[in-house]
Amino acid sequence: MKLLRILFFVFINSLVFSQTSFRSKLTVSPHIGIGWAIPPFITGGNSNLILQPNYFKNGLINVIGTSSGNSRRVFKITNTFGIDVNYSINKTWSLNIGINRALHINILNDPDPIRVSSTTQYSKWLFANKYTSLLLGARYTHNWQFFQCNIHYAGDTKAVSENNNGTGGRGLITNGNGLITTNISKKSNTIIISPEYGVTGVSSFDLPMELSVGLHIPTSVFSKDKSTFIRNNTNAGENTLRFTQAALWLRVRVPITIWTKNTRKAKQPLVNDNKPIPIPNKSVEYEGKKMITGEKVILKNIQFEQSKAVITSIAMNELDNVQKLMEQSPSMVIEIIGHTSDEGDRNSNIELSLNRAKACKAYLVKKGIRSNRIQVRGMGPDSPISKTDKSQNRRVEMQIISM
């Protein structure tokens, strides 16, 4: 609890500090991930029987019995879920705080498989452990990519199941043969370093999503177990297993913006009490041009490769300007209209122009603009502006719907 209070204090102070000059945003990101646990360090005992890691094994184990007598389904794959809170302190840097639960499953091969019947042979042993951690870190974002590094504070690790092929509890003995596992030591608290690289995008439901790959690198061994091979009711050798809980993760996040604020305070004009305050006109300025409701402007720097709807880096800069405009006018609603030349099939061109408009919208939504503030339309070749230069007809326009 003491560490939790410290993390909360640091987070709140970062909020206060960042209020000086930057636009801030607070997002909550539920996440789920799958991965591969790094096998434990295994030391052989007084025999040549040594458990061997079984790498990258996936698949459902079906219903298994636990040491308490209950049954449940278990996957032969490491998994994690949790929730992150991300606070943007400027355009590229943000702070993370959150909670994470991880389940590590290691499948180890028995060097001397045990045949208990004509149809049953024990050849693999399952070691599953879980822990919950609090995290604090920072994120760097550039366009649609991000890199972040979190520091996890993890509590006690708990053994979920240790069994053969999904049966039994902490080890299994059948007809005088099997494997028995006992815990030697367990670290109550440890620190995990977690670097992560990811990309951001928007799903077909206009839902922002993030896909990332990362590592969990513990600074110490979580638990140390002793596994004893039993053959014909006698001790045939021992292994010492040191579980670090290190893993490689593939994560999916759904960032939900719950609060935004433009912390740059505009200078207030001096007011003469003897004169009425004029009502400002409903207009905005975009690239030196004043625009009112209903007016259109061509986004000149948004160009696409032929027959493609992929946003280029130059187009991103133009859309960043549109983002700033919409942040300055929080109630503004716009429409992005895609156009093509008359080369090719008309229906295909209409679909292409719509996809290009959707790509522009997806980029703005990813940058924090609410989806319901952006409408899209594909005009195809139906609204040309030049009869001689067809390249001018391949354009994207922005129209202000309301302010």
mmCIF file of C-alpha atoms in Angstrom:
data_model
loop_
_atom_site.group_PDB
_atom_site.id
_atom_site.type_symbol
_atom_site.label_atom_id
_atom_site.label_comp_id
_atom_site.label_asym_id
_atom_site.label_seq_id
_atom_site.Cartn_x
_atom_site.Cartn_y
_atom_site.Cartn_z
ATOM 1 C CA MET A 1 0.000 0.000 0.000
ATOM 2 C CA LYS A 2 2.895 2.362 0.703
ATOM 3 C CA LEU A 3 4.210 1.964 -2.844
ATOM 4 C CA LEU A 4 0.708 2.469 -4.245
ATOM 5 C CA ARG A 5 0.449 5.774 -2.378
ATOM 6 C CA ILE A 6 3.837 6.845 -3.736
ATOM 7 C CA LEU A 7 2.815 5.994 -7.317
ATOM 8 C CA PHE A 8 -0.444 7.881 -6.895
ATOM 9 C CA PHE A 9 1.423 10.908 -5.475
ATOM 10 C CA VAL A 10 3.856 10.949 -8.427
ATOM 11 C CA PHE A 11 0.973 10.665 -10.878
ATOM 12 C CA ILE A 12 -1.009 13.528 -9.323
ATOM 13 C CA ASN A 13 2.094 15.730 -9.243
ATOM 14 C CA SER A 14 2.661 15.043 -12.927
ATOM 15 C CA LEU A 15 -0.866 16.273 -13.606
ATOM 16 C CA VAL A 16 -0.267 19.512 -11.722
ATOM 17 C CA PHE A 17 3.159 20.072 -13.280
ATOM 18 C CA SER A 18 1.886 19.524 -16.805
ATOM 19 C CA GLN A 19 -0.794 22.184 -16.481
ATOM 20 C CA THR A 20 1.703 24.967 -17.200
ATOM 21 C CA SER A 21 1.694 25.044 -20.989
ATOM 22 C CA PHE A 22 0.620 21.808 -22.708
ATOM 23 C CA ARG A 23 -2.597 20.329 -23.975
ATOM 24 C CA SER A 24 -3.325 17.309 -21.793
ATOM 25 C CA LYS A 25 -5.319 14.120 -22.311
ATOM 26 C CA LEU A 26 -6.239 11.263 -19.986
ATOM 27 C CA THR A 27 -6.990 7.839 -21.426
ATOM 28 C CA VAL A 28 -7.902 4.522 -19.842
ATOM 29 C CA SER A 29 -6.732 1.438 -21.746
ATOM 30 C CA PRO A 30 -8.043 -2.038 -20.917
ATOM 31 C CA HIS A 31 -5.676 -4.597 -22.419
ATOM 32 C CA ILE A 32 -5.273 -8.307 -22.935
ATOM 33 C CA GLY A 33 -2.285 -10.217 -24.192
ATOM 34 C CA ILE A 34 -0.810 -13.605 -24.942
ATOM 35 C CA GLY A 35 2.797 -14.603 -24.859
ATOM 36 C CA TRP A 36 5.505 -17.093 -24.242
ATOM 37 C CA ALA A 37 7.095 -17.587 -20.834
ATOM 38 C CA ILE A 38 10.876 -17.782 -20.654
ATOM 39 C CA PRO A 39 11.640 -21.272 -19.255
ATOM 40 C CA PRO A 40 13.021 -21.559 -15.707
ATOM 41 C CA PHE A 41 16.682 -22.061 -14.956
ATOM 42 C CA ILE A 42 16.984 -25.805 -14.299
ATOM 43 C CA THR A 43 19.789 -27.404 -12.299
ATOM 44 C CA GLY A 44 20.134 -31.188 -12.164
ATOM 45 C CA GLY A 45 20.470 -33.003 -8.865
ATOM 46 C CA ASN A 46 21.940 -36.393 -8.060
ATOM 47 C CA SER A 47 21.010 -38.062 -11.365
ATOM 48 C CA ASN A 48 21.079 -37.457 -15.096
ATOM 49 C CA LEU A 49 17.296 -36.806 -15.152
ATOM 50 C CA ILE A 50 16.849 -33.136 -16.043
ATOM 51 C CA LEU A 51 13.578 -31.538 -17.156
ATOM 52 C CA GLN A 52 13.799 -29.889 -20.561
ATOM 53 C CA PRO A 53 11.885 -26.756 -21.697
ATOM 54 C CA ASN A 54 9.098 -27.312 -24.225
ATOM 55 C CA TYR A 55 9.145 -24.036 -26.192
ATOM 56 C CA PHE A 56 6.184 -22.249 -27.775
ATOM 57 C CA LYS A 57 3.532 -24.860 -27.017
ATOM 58 C CA ASN A 58 -0.041 -23.659 -27.426
ATOM 59 C CA GLY A 59 -3.448 -25.294 -27.280
ATOM 60 C CA LEU A 60 -6.232 -26.006 -24.842
ATOM 61 C CA ILE A 61 -5.591 -28.521 -22.084
ATOM 62 C CA ASN A 62 -9.323 -29.157 -21.597
ATOM 63 C CA VAL A 63 -10.800 -29.655 -18.121
ATOM 64 C CA ILE A 64 -8.207 -30.426 -15.459
ATOM 65 C CA GLY A 65 -8.416 -31.244 -11.758
ATOM 66 C CA THR A 66 -6.722 -28.903 -9.274
ATOM 67 C CA SER A 67 -5.309 -29.715 -5.867
ATOM 68 C CA SER A 68 -8.557 -28.459 -4.273
ATOM 69 C CA GLY A 69 -10.613 -30.974 -6.227
ATOM 70 C CA ASN A 70 -12.205 -28.372 -8.514
ATOM 71 C CA SER A 71 -12.041 -28.519 -12.285
ATOM 72 C CA ARG A 72 -11.316 -25.754 -14.775
ATOM 73 C CA ARG A 73 -9.940 -25.056 -18.248
ATOM 74 C CA VAL A 74 -6.321 -24.018 -18.697
ATOM 75 C CA PHE A 75 -4.387 -22.905 -21.762
ATOM 76 C CA LYS A 76 -0.864 -24.022 -22.535
ATOM 77 C CA ILE A 77 0.040 -20.385 -23.156
ATOM 78 C CA THR A 78 1.048 -17.440 -21.038
ATOM 79 C CA ASN A 79 -1.549 -14.662 -20.803
ATOM 80 C CA THR A 80 -2.067 -11.276 -19.196
ATOM 81 C CA PHE A 81 -4.748 -8.658 -18.732
ATOM 82 C CA GLY A 82 -5.074 -5.352 -16.925
ATOM 83 C CA ILE A 83 -5.779 -1.663 -17.279
ATOM 84 C CA ASP A 84 -3.451 1.288 -17.930
ATOM 85 C CA VAL A 85 -4.075 4.983 -17.309
ATOM 86 C CA ASN A 86 -2.127 7.230 -19.685
ATOM 87 C CA TYR A 87 -1.691 10.980 -19.194
ATOM 88 C CA SER A 88 -0.298 13.043 -22.109
ATOM 89 C CA ILE A 89 1.947 15.885 -21.011
ATOM 90 C CA ASN A 90 2.679 17.047 -24.580
ATOM 91 C CA LYS A 91 2.384 15.845 -28.165
ATOM 92 C CA THR A 92 4.983 13.080 -27.839
ATOM 93 C CA TRP A 93 5.439 12.227 -24.154
ATOM 94 C CA SER A 94 2.993 10.755 -21.677
ATOM 95 C CA LEU A 95 2.987 9.002 -18.299
ATOM 96 C CA ASN A 96 1.585 5.534 -17.503
ATOM 97 C CA ILE A 97 0.179 4.051 -14.330
ATOM 98 C CA GLY A 98 -1.809 0.843 -14.055
ATOM 99 C CA ILE A 99 -2.375 -2.649 -12.745
ATOM 100 C CA ASN A 100 -1.588 -5.934 -14.474
ATOM 101 C CA ARG A 101 -2.225 -9.621 -13.819
ATOM 102 C CA ALA A 102 0.003 -12.173 -15.525
ATOM 103 C CA LEU A 103 -0.193 -15.957 -15.772
ATOM 104 C CA HIS A 104 3.003 -17.798 -16.733
ATOM 105 C CA ILE A 105 2.769 -21.365 -17.960
ATOM 106 C CA ASN A 106 5.843 -23.486 -18.607
ATOM 107 C CA ILE A 107 5.653 -26.916 -20.212
ATOM 108 C CA LEU A 108 8.663 -29.121 -19.330
ATOM 109 C CA ASN A 109 9.557 -32.447 -20.929
ATOM 110 C CA ASP A 110 10.201 -35.480 -18.736
ATOM 111 C CA PRO A 111 13.517 -37.090 -19.752
ATOM 112 C CA ASP A 112 12.179 -40.493 -18.639
ATOM 113 C CA PRO A 113 8.468 -40.692 -19.631
ATOM 114 C CA ILE A 114 6.318 -42.808 -17.348
ATOM 115 C CA ARG A 115 3.956 -45.327 -18.930
ATOM 116 C CA VAL A 116 1.128 -46.126 -16.503
ATOM 117 C CA SER A 117 -1.003 -48.142 -18.936
ATOM 118 C CA SER A 118 -1.081 -49.261 -22.543
ATOM 119 C CA THR A 119 -2.759 -45.966 -23.508
ATOM 120 C CA THR A 120 -1.391 -43.440 -21.003
ATOM 121 C CA GLN A 121 2.120 -42.047 -20.754
ATOM 122 C CA TYR A 122 3.285 -39.067 -18.691
ATOM 123 C CA SER A 123 5.832 -37.137 -20.746
ATOM 124 C CA LYS A 124 5.232 -33.455 -19.946
ATOM 125 C CA TRP A 125 4.831 -31.475 -16.728
ATOM 126 C CA LEU A 126 2.923 -28.218 -16.420
ATOM 127 C CA PHE A 127 4.102 -25.416 -14.101
ATOM 128 C CA ALA A 128 1.687 -22.467 -13.924
ATOM 129 C CA ASN A 129 2.238 -19.391 -11.751
ATOM 130 C CA LYS A 130 0.508 -16.021 -11.585
ATOM 131 C CA TYR A 131 1.123 -12.614 -10.023
ATOM 132 C CA THR A 132 -0.388 -9.128 -9.900
ATOM 133 C CA SER A 133 1.721 -5.999 -10.371
ATOM 134 C CA LEU A 134 1.408 -2.218 -10.172
ATOM 135 C CA LEU A 135 3.178 -0.275 -12.909
ATOM 136 C CA LEU A 136 4.578 3.186 -13.534
ATOM 137 C CA GLY A 137 6.273 4.316 -16.742
ATOM 138 C CA ALA A 138 6.553 6.702 -19.681
ATOM 139 C CA ARG A 139 5.606 6.576 -23.354
ATOM 140 C CA TYR A 140 7.062 8.275 -26.448
ATOM 141 C CA THR A 141 4.696 8.606 -29.434
ATOM 142 C CA HIS A 142 5.566 9.509 -33.014
ATOM 143 C CA ASN A 143 2.759 9.514 -35.576
ATOM 144 C CA TRP A 144 1.234 6.009 -35.397
ATOM 145 C CA GLN A 145 4.090 4.352 -33.474
ATOM 146 C CA PHE A 146 4.957 4.360 -29.791
ATOM 147 C CA PHE A 147 7.657 3.099 -27.472
ATOM 148 C CA GLN A 148 7.131 2.826 -23.746
ATOM 149 C CA CYS A 149 8.901 1.408 -20.735
ATOM 150 C CA ASN A 150 7.078 0.500 -17.525
ATOM 151 C CA ILE A 151 8.434 -0.523 -14.155
ATOM 152 C CA HIS A 152 6.271 -3.180 -12.450
ATOM 153 C CA TYR A 153 6.129 -3.784 -8.728
ATOM 154 C CA ALA A 154 4.970 -7.401 -8.331
ATOM 155 C CA GLY A 155 3.754 -9.055 -5.154
ATOM 156 C CA ASP A 156 3.734 -12.739 -4.251
ATOM 157 C CA THR A 157 3.668 -15.262 -7.058
ATOM 158 C CA LYS A 158 1.116 -18.042 -6.626
ATOM 159 C CA ALA A 159 1.247 -21.566 -7.993
ATOM 160 C CA VAL A 160 -1.922 -22.165 -10.026
ATOM 161 C CA SER A 161 -1.167 -25.773 -10.918
ATOM 162 C CA GLU A 162 1.805 -28.081 -11.215
ATOM 163 C CA ASN A 163 0.834 -31.337 -12.846
ATOM 164 C CA ASN A 164 1.289 -33.743 -15.713
ATOM 165 C CA ASN A 165 -0.721 -33.139 -18.902
ATOM 166 C CA GLY A 166 -3.460 -31.331 -16.997
ATOM 167 C CA THR A 167 -4.139 -33.779 -14.165
ATOM 168 C CA GLY A 168 -3.343 -33.772 -10.471
ATOM 169 C CA GLY A 169 -1.997 -31.079 -8.143
ATOM 170 C CA ARG A 170 1.610 -30.298 -7.123
ATOM 171 C CA GLY A 171 3.072 -33.269 -8.914
ATOM 172 C CA LEU A 172 1.666 -36.718 -9.500
ATOM 173 C CA ILE A 173 2.533 -40.240 -8.354
ATOM 174 C CA THR A 174 0.970 -43.264 -10.090
ATOM 175 C CA ASN A 175 1.991 -46.863 -9.386
ATOM 176 C CA GLY A 176 5.065 -45.627 -7.576
ATOM 177 C CA ASN A 177 6.233 -43.395 -10.449
ATOM 178 C CA GLY A 178 5.928 -39.663 -11.026
ATOM 179 C CA LEU A 179 7.217 -36.233 -10.043
ATOM 180 C CA ILE A 180 6.766 -34.356 -6.745
ATOM 181 C CA THR A 181 7.398 -30.597 -6.531
ATOM 182 C CA THR A 182 7.954 -28.605 -3.345
ATOM 183 C CA ASN A 183 8.665 -24.898 -2.953
ATOM 184 C CA ILE A 184 12.100 -24.030 -1.539
ATOM 185 C CA SER A 185 11.766 -20.241 -1.464
ATOM 186 C CA LYS A 186 9.514 -17.513 -2.795
ATOM 187 C CA LYS A 187 10.311 -13.809 -3.194
ATOM 188 C CA SER A 188 7.574 -11.638 -1.701
ATOM 189 C CA ASN A 189 8.218 -8.576 -3.864
ATOM 190 C CA THR A 190 10.199 -7.919 -7.009
ATOM 191 C CA ILE A 191 10.688 -5.340 -9.755
ATOM 192 C CA ILE A 192 10.041 -6.054 -13.449
ATOM 193 C CA ILE A 193 11.294 -3.873 -16.318
ATOM 194 C CA SER A 194 8.940 -3.914 -19.302
ATOM 195 C CA PRO A 195 10.018 -2.261 -22.610
ATOM 196 C CA GLU A 196 7.344 -2.280 -25.320
ATOM 197 C CA TYR A 197 6.970 -1.212 -28.974
ATOM 198 C CA GLY A 198 3.588 -0.781 -30.626
ATOM 199 C CA VAL A 199 1.474 0.751 -33.361
ATOM 200 C CA THR A 200 -1.879 2.509 -33.174
ATOM 201 C CA GLY A 201 -4.861 2.355 -35.499
ATOM 202 C CA VAL A 202 -8.629 2.420 -35.746
ATOM 203 C CA SER A 203 -10.843 -0.637 -36.126
ATOM 204 C CA SER A 204 -13.691 -0.898 -38.633
ATOM 205 C CA PHE A 205 -16.020 0.208 -35.789
ATOM 206 C CA ASP A 206 -14.180 3.568 -35.408
ATOM 207 C CA LEU A 207 -12.669 2.172 -32.204
ATOM 208 C CA PRO A 208 -9.049 3.180 -31.487
ATOM 209 C CA MET A 209 -6.796 0.175 -30.899
ATOM 210 C CA GLU A 210 -3.125 -0.489 -30.147
ATOM 211 C CA LEU A 211 -1.075 -3.579 -30.955
ATOM 212 C CA SER A 212 2.292 -4.009 -29.261
ATOM 213 C CA VAL A 213 5.061 -6.477 -28.521
ATOM 214 C CA GLY A 214 7.078 -6.299 -25.328
ATOM 215 C CA LEU A 215 9.187 -8.065 -22.742
ATOM 216 C CA HIS A 216 8.903 -8.623 -18.999
ATOM 217 C CA ILE A 217 12.418 -8.646 -17.537
ATOM 218 C CA PRO A 218 12.377 -9.451 -13.791
ATOM 219 C CA THR A 219 15.285 -8.248 -11.682
ATOM 220 C CA SER A 220 15.244 -11.390 -9.510
ATOM 221 C CA VAL A 221 13.942 -14.955 -9.296
ATOM 222 C CA PHE A 222 10.300 -15.135 -8.217
ATOM 223 C CA SER A 223 10.326 -18.628 -6.777
ATOM 224 C CA LYS A 224 12.600 -21.655 -6.447
ATOM 225 C CA ASP A 225 11.129 -25.168 -6.498
ATOM 226 C CA LYS A 226 12.555 -28.651 -6.015
ATOM 227 C CA SER A 227 11.216 -31.351 -8.313
ATOM 228 C CA THR A 228 11.885 -34.942 -7.246
ATOM 229 C CA PHE A 229 11.652 -37.818 -9.737
ATOM 230 C CA ILE A 230 10.025 -40.885 -8.186
ATOM 231 C CA ARG A 231 10.713 -44.175 -9.920
ATOM 232 C CA ASN A 232 9.533 -47.458 -8.377
ATOM 233 C CA ASN A 233 8.770 -45.670 -5.086
ATOM 234 C CA THR A 234 12.340 -44.375 -4.739
ATOM 235 C CA ASN A 235 14.025 -41.002 -5.269
ATOM 236 C CA ALA A 236 15.605 -41.164 -8.738
ATOM 237 C CA GLY A 237 16.953 -37.597 -8.811
ATOM 238 C CA GLU A 238 16.117 -33.978 -8.139
ATOM 239 C CA ASN A 239 15.942 -30.762 -10.184
ATOM 240 C CA THR A 240 16.061 -27.223 -8.841
ATOM 241 C CA LEU A 241 13.758 -24.910 -10.842
ATOM 242 C CA ARG A 242 14.233 -21.143 -10.649
ATOM 243 C CA PHE A 243 11.212 -19.316 -12.131
ATOM 244 C CA THR A 244 11.904 -15.717 -13.185
ATOM 245 C CA GLN A 245 8.463 -15.024 -14.723
ATOM 246 C CA ALA A 246 10.194 -13.458 -17.749
ATOM 247 C CA ALA A 247 8.034 -13.464 -20.890
ATOM 248 C CA LEU A 248 7.536 -12.133 -24.409
ATOM 249 C CA TRP A 249 4.102 -10.527 -24.872
ATOM 250 C CA LEU A 250 1.780 -9.598 -27.722
ATOM 251 C CA ARG A 251 -0.818 -7.128 -26.409
ATOM 252 C CA VAL A 252 -3.982 -5.463 -27.662
ATOM 253 C CA ARG A 253 -5.174 -2.246 -25.998
ATOM 254 C CA VAL A 254 -8.362 -0.217 -26.440
ATOM 255 C CA PRO A 255 -7.537 3.370 -25.386
ATOM 256 C CA ILE A 256 -10.622 5.292 -24.197
ATOM 257 C CA THR A 257 -10.242 9.058 -23.844
ATOM 258 C CA ILE A 258 -12.058 10.196 -20.714
ATOM 259 C CA TRP A 259 -10.729 13.737 -20.355
ATOM 260 C CA THR A 260 -8.978 16.378 -22.461
ATOM 261 C CA LYS A 261 -7.975 19.921 -21.691
ATOM 262 C CA ASN A 262 -6.178 22.655 -23.589
ATOM 263 C CA THR A 263 -4.005 24.139 -20.876
ATOM 264 C CA ARG A 264 -2.715 27.061 -22.942
ATOM 265 C CA LYS A 265 -4.615 30.008 -21.543
ATOM 266 C CA ALA A 266 -5.664 32.532 -24.160
ATOM 267 C CA LYS A 267 -4.967 36.161 -23.396
ATOM 268 C CA GLN A 268 -8.168 37.942 -22.444
ATOM 269 C CA PRO A 269 -8.770 41.301 -24.211
ATOM 270 C CA LEU A 270 -9.123 44.392 -22.100
ATOM 271 C CA VAL A 271 -12.771 45.359 -21.767
ATOM 272 C CA ASN A 272 -13.971 48.931 -21.646
ATOM 273 C CA ASP A 273 -16.973 48.963 -19.316
ATOM 274 C CA ASN A 274 -18.450 51.917 -21.226
ATOM 275 C CA LYS A 275 -18.652 50.004 -24.506
ATOM 276 C CA PRO A 276 -20.661 46.890 -25.304
ATOM 277 C CA ILE A 277 -18.673 43.694 -25.847
ATOM 278 C CA PRO A 278 -18.952 42.724 -29.524
ATOM 279 C CA ILE A 279 -20.274 39.258 -30.302
ATOM 280 C CA PRO A 280 -17.542 37.347 -32.132
ATOM 281 C CA ASN A 281 -18.299 36.080 -35.615
ATOM 282 C CA LYS A 282 -18.587 32.313 -36.049
ATOM 283 C CA SER A 283 -15.485 31.830 -38.139
ATOM 284 C CA VAL A 284 -12.143 30.082 -37.885
ATOM 285 C CA GLU A 285 -8.829 30.571 -39.621
ATOM 286 C CA TYR A 286 -7.126 27.737 -41.452
ATOM 287 C CA GLU A 287 -3.754 28.354 -43.108
ATOM 288 C CA GLY A 288 -4.370 32.080 -43.287
ATOM 289 C CA LYS A 289 -7.903 31.821 -44.663
ATOM 290 C CA LYS A 290 -11.021 32.659 -42.665
ATOM 291 C CA MET A 291 -13.704 29.995 -42.922
ATOM 292 C CA ILE A 292 -17.364 30.012 -41.920
ATOM 293 C CA THR A 293 -19.931 27.244 -41.595
ATOM 294 C CA GLY A 294 -20.556 25.508 -44.916
ATOM 295 C CA GLU A 295 -17.291 26.607 -46.482
ATOM 296 C CA LYS A 296 -14.855 24.133 -48.067
ATOM 297 C CA VAL A 297 -11.092 24.138 -48.320
ATOM 298 C CA ILE A 298 -8.828 21.820 -50.322
ATOM 299 C CA LEU A 299 -6.280 20.011 -48.147
ATOM 300 C CA LYS A 300 -3.497 20.495 -50.687
ATOM 301 C CA ASN A 301 -0.843 18.334 -49.044
ATOM 302 C CA ILE A 302 -2.990 15.208 -48.859
ATOM 303 C CA GLN A 303 -1.957 13.103 -51.822
ATOM 304 C CA PHE A 304 -2.305 9.350 -52.296
ATOM 305 C CA GLU A 305 -0.490 6.806 -54.403
ATOM 306 C CA GLN A 306 -2.500 5.603 -57.371
ATOM 307 C CA SER A 307 -5.363 3.277 -56.362
ATOM 308 C CA LYS A 308 -4.273 3.383 -52.693
ATOM 309 C CA ALA A 309 -5.712 4.904 -49.519
ATOM 310 C CA VAL A 310 -2.611 4.982 -47.296
ATOM 311 C CA ILE A 311 -1.810 8.208 -45.428
ATOM 312 C CA THR A 312 1.687 9.552 -46.241
ATOM 313 C CA SER A 313 3.947 11.430 -43.828
ATOM 314 C CA ILE A 314 3.285 14.698 -45.730
ATOM 315 C CA ALA A 315 -0.467 14.116 -45.426
ATOM 316 C CA MET A 316 -0.019 13.485 -41.684
ATOM 317 C CA ASN A 317 1.407 16.996 -41.282
ATOM 318 C CA GLU A 318 -1.648 18.463 -43.046
ATOM 319 C CA LEU A 319 -4.011 16.415 -40.877
ATOM 320 C CA ASP A 320 -2.103 17.556 -37.779
ATOM 321 C CA ASN A 321 -3.117 21.110 -38.746
ATOM 322 C CA VAL A 322 -6.750 19.975 -39.034
ATOM 323 C CA GLN A 323 -6.408 18.380 -35.578
ATOM 324 C CA LYS A 324 -5.161 21.670 -34.092
ATOM 325 C CA LEU A 325 -8.054 23.532 -35.722
ATOM 326 C CA MET A 326 -10.599 21.150 -34.193
ATOM 327 C CA GLU A 327 -8.924 21.332 -30.786
ATOM 328 C CA GLN A 328 -9.187 25.126 -30.889
ATOM 329 C CA SER A 329 -12.919 24.809 -31.685
ATOM 330 C CA PRO A 330 -14.129 21.878 -29.512
ATOM 331 C CA SER A 331 -17.692 21.979 -30.894
ATOM 332 C CA MET A 332 -16.703 22.039 -34.565
ATOM 333 C CA VAL A 333 -18.008 19.265 -36.825
ATOM 334 C CA ILE A 334 -16.380 18.752 -40.216
ATOM 335 C CA GLU A 335 -16.859 16.595 -43.291
ATOM 336 C CA ILE A 336 -13.931 15.123 -45.186
ATOM 337 C CA ILE A 337 -14.697 14.627 -48.861
ATOM 338 C CA GLY A 338 -12.606 12.473 -51.159
ATOM 339 C CA HIS A 339 -12.391 13.051 -54.945
ATOM 340 C CA THR A 340 -10.768 11.222 -57.864
ATOM 341 C CA SER A 341 -10.233 11.871 -61.549
ATOM 342 C CA ASP A 342 -12.483 10.263 -64.180
ATOM 343 C CA GLU A 343 -9.903 7.646 -65.131
ATOM 344 C CA GLY A 344 -11.149 4.099 -64.590
ATOM 345 C CA ASP A 345 -14.462 2.688 -63.385
ATOM 346 C CA ARG A 346 -16.767 5.235 -61.725
ATOM 347 C CA ASN A 347 -18.008 2.929 -58.942
ATOM 348 C CA SER A 348 -14.460 1.884 -58.097
ATOM 349 C CA ASN A 349 -13.412 5.535 -57.975
ATOM 350 C CA ILE A 350 -16.284 6.401 -55.617
ATOM 351 C CA GLU A 351 -15.274 3.562 -53.296
ATOM 352 C CA LEU A 352 -11.618 4.631 -53.467
ATOM 353 C CA SER A 353 -12.443 8.266 -52.659
ATOM 354 C CA LEU A 354 -14.560 7.145 -49.679
ATOM 355 C CA ASN A 355 -11.757 4.913 -48.370
ATOM 356 C CA ARG A 356 -9.328 7.843 -48.617
ATOM 357 C CA ALA A 357 -11.699 10.054 -46.636
ATOM 358 C CA LYS A 358 -12.064 7.270 -44.045
ATOM 359 C CA ALA A 359 -8.267 6.985 -43.787
ATOM 360 C CA CYS A 360 -8.064 10.710 -42.988
ATOM 361 C CA LYS A 361 -10.787 10.341 -40.362
ATOM 362 C CA ALA A 362 -9.066 7.323 -38.801
ATOM 363 C CA TYR A 363 -5.858 9.325 -38.402
ATOM 364 C CA LEU A 364 -7.689 12.209 -36.685
ATOM 365 C CA VAL A 365 -9.575 9.820 -34.380
ATOM 366 C CA LYS A 366 -6.279 8.184 -33.461
ATOM 367 C CA LYS A 367 -4.942 11.653 -32.564
ATOM 368 C CA GLY A 368 -7.801 12.161 -30.086
ATOM 369 C CA ILE A 369 -10.612 13.792 -32.102
ATOM 370 C CA ARG A 370 -13.995 12.213 -31.325
ATOM 371 C CA SER A 371 -15.386 10.116 -34.159
ATOM 372 C CA ASN A 372 -18.801 11.832 -34.129
ATOM 373 C CA ARG A 373 -17.160 15.166 -35.019
ATOM 374 C CA ILE A 374 -15.999 13.895 -38.419
ATOM 375 C CA GLN A 375 -18.245 12.916 -41.322
ATOM 376 C CA VAL A 376 -16.904 11.338 -44.522
ATOM 377 C CA ARG A 377 -18.075 11.262 -48.121
ATOM 378 C CA GLY A 378 -16.685 9.862 -51.360
ATOM 379 C CA MET A 379 -17.533 11.808 -54.519
ATOM 380 C CA GLY A 380 -15.353 9.872 -56.940
ATOM 381 C CA PRO A 381 -15.049 11.736 -60.272
ATOM 382 C CA ASP A 382 -18.410 13.523 -59.981
ATOM 383 C CA SER A 383 -17.137 16.965 -58.867
ATOM 384 C CA PRO A 384 -14.124 17.914 -61.007
ATOM 385 C CA ILE A 385 -12.516 21.344 -60.663
ATOM 386 C CA SER A 386 -10.380 21.181 -63.818
ATOM 387 C CA LYS A 387 -11.034 19.810 -67.299
ATOM 388 C CA THR A 388 -7.408 19.998 -68.434
ATOM 389 C CA ASP A 389 -5.342 19.062 -65.348
ATOM 390 C CA LYS A 390 -6.820 15.853 -63.969
ATOM 391 C CA SER A 391 -4.347 15.762 -61.077
ATOM 392 C CA GLN A 392 -6.223 18.693 -59.525
ATOM 393 C CA ASN A 393 -9.364 16.546 -59.375
ATOM 394 C CA ARG A 394 -7.564 13.964 -57.211
ATOM 395 C CA ARG A 395 -8.020 15.852 -53.978
ATOM 396 C CA VAL A 396 -9.382 15.783 -50.434
ATOM 397 C CA GLU A 397 -11.553 18.621 -49.141
ATOM 398 C CA MET A 398 -12.644 19.682 -45.679
ATOM 399 C CA GLN A 399 -16.037 21.321 -45.156
ATOM 400 C CA ILE A 400 -17.180 22.879 -41.885
ATOM 401 C CA ILE A 401 -20.601 21.470 -40.980
ATOM 402 C CA SER A 402 -21.106 23.346 -37.711
ATOM 403 C CA MET A 403 -19.172 25.313 -35.114
#
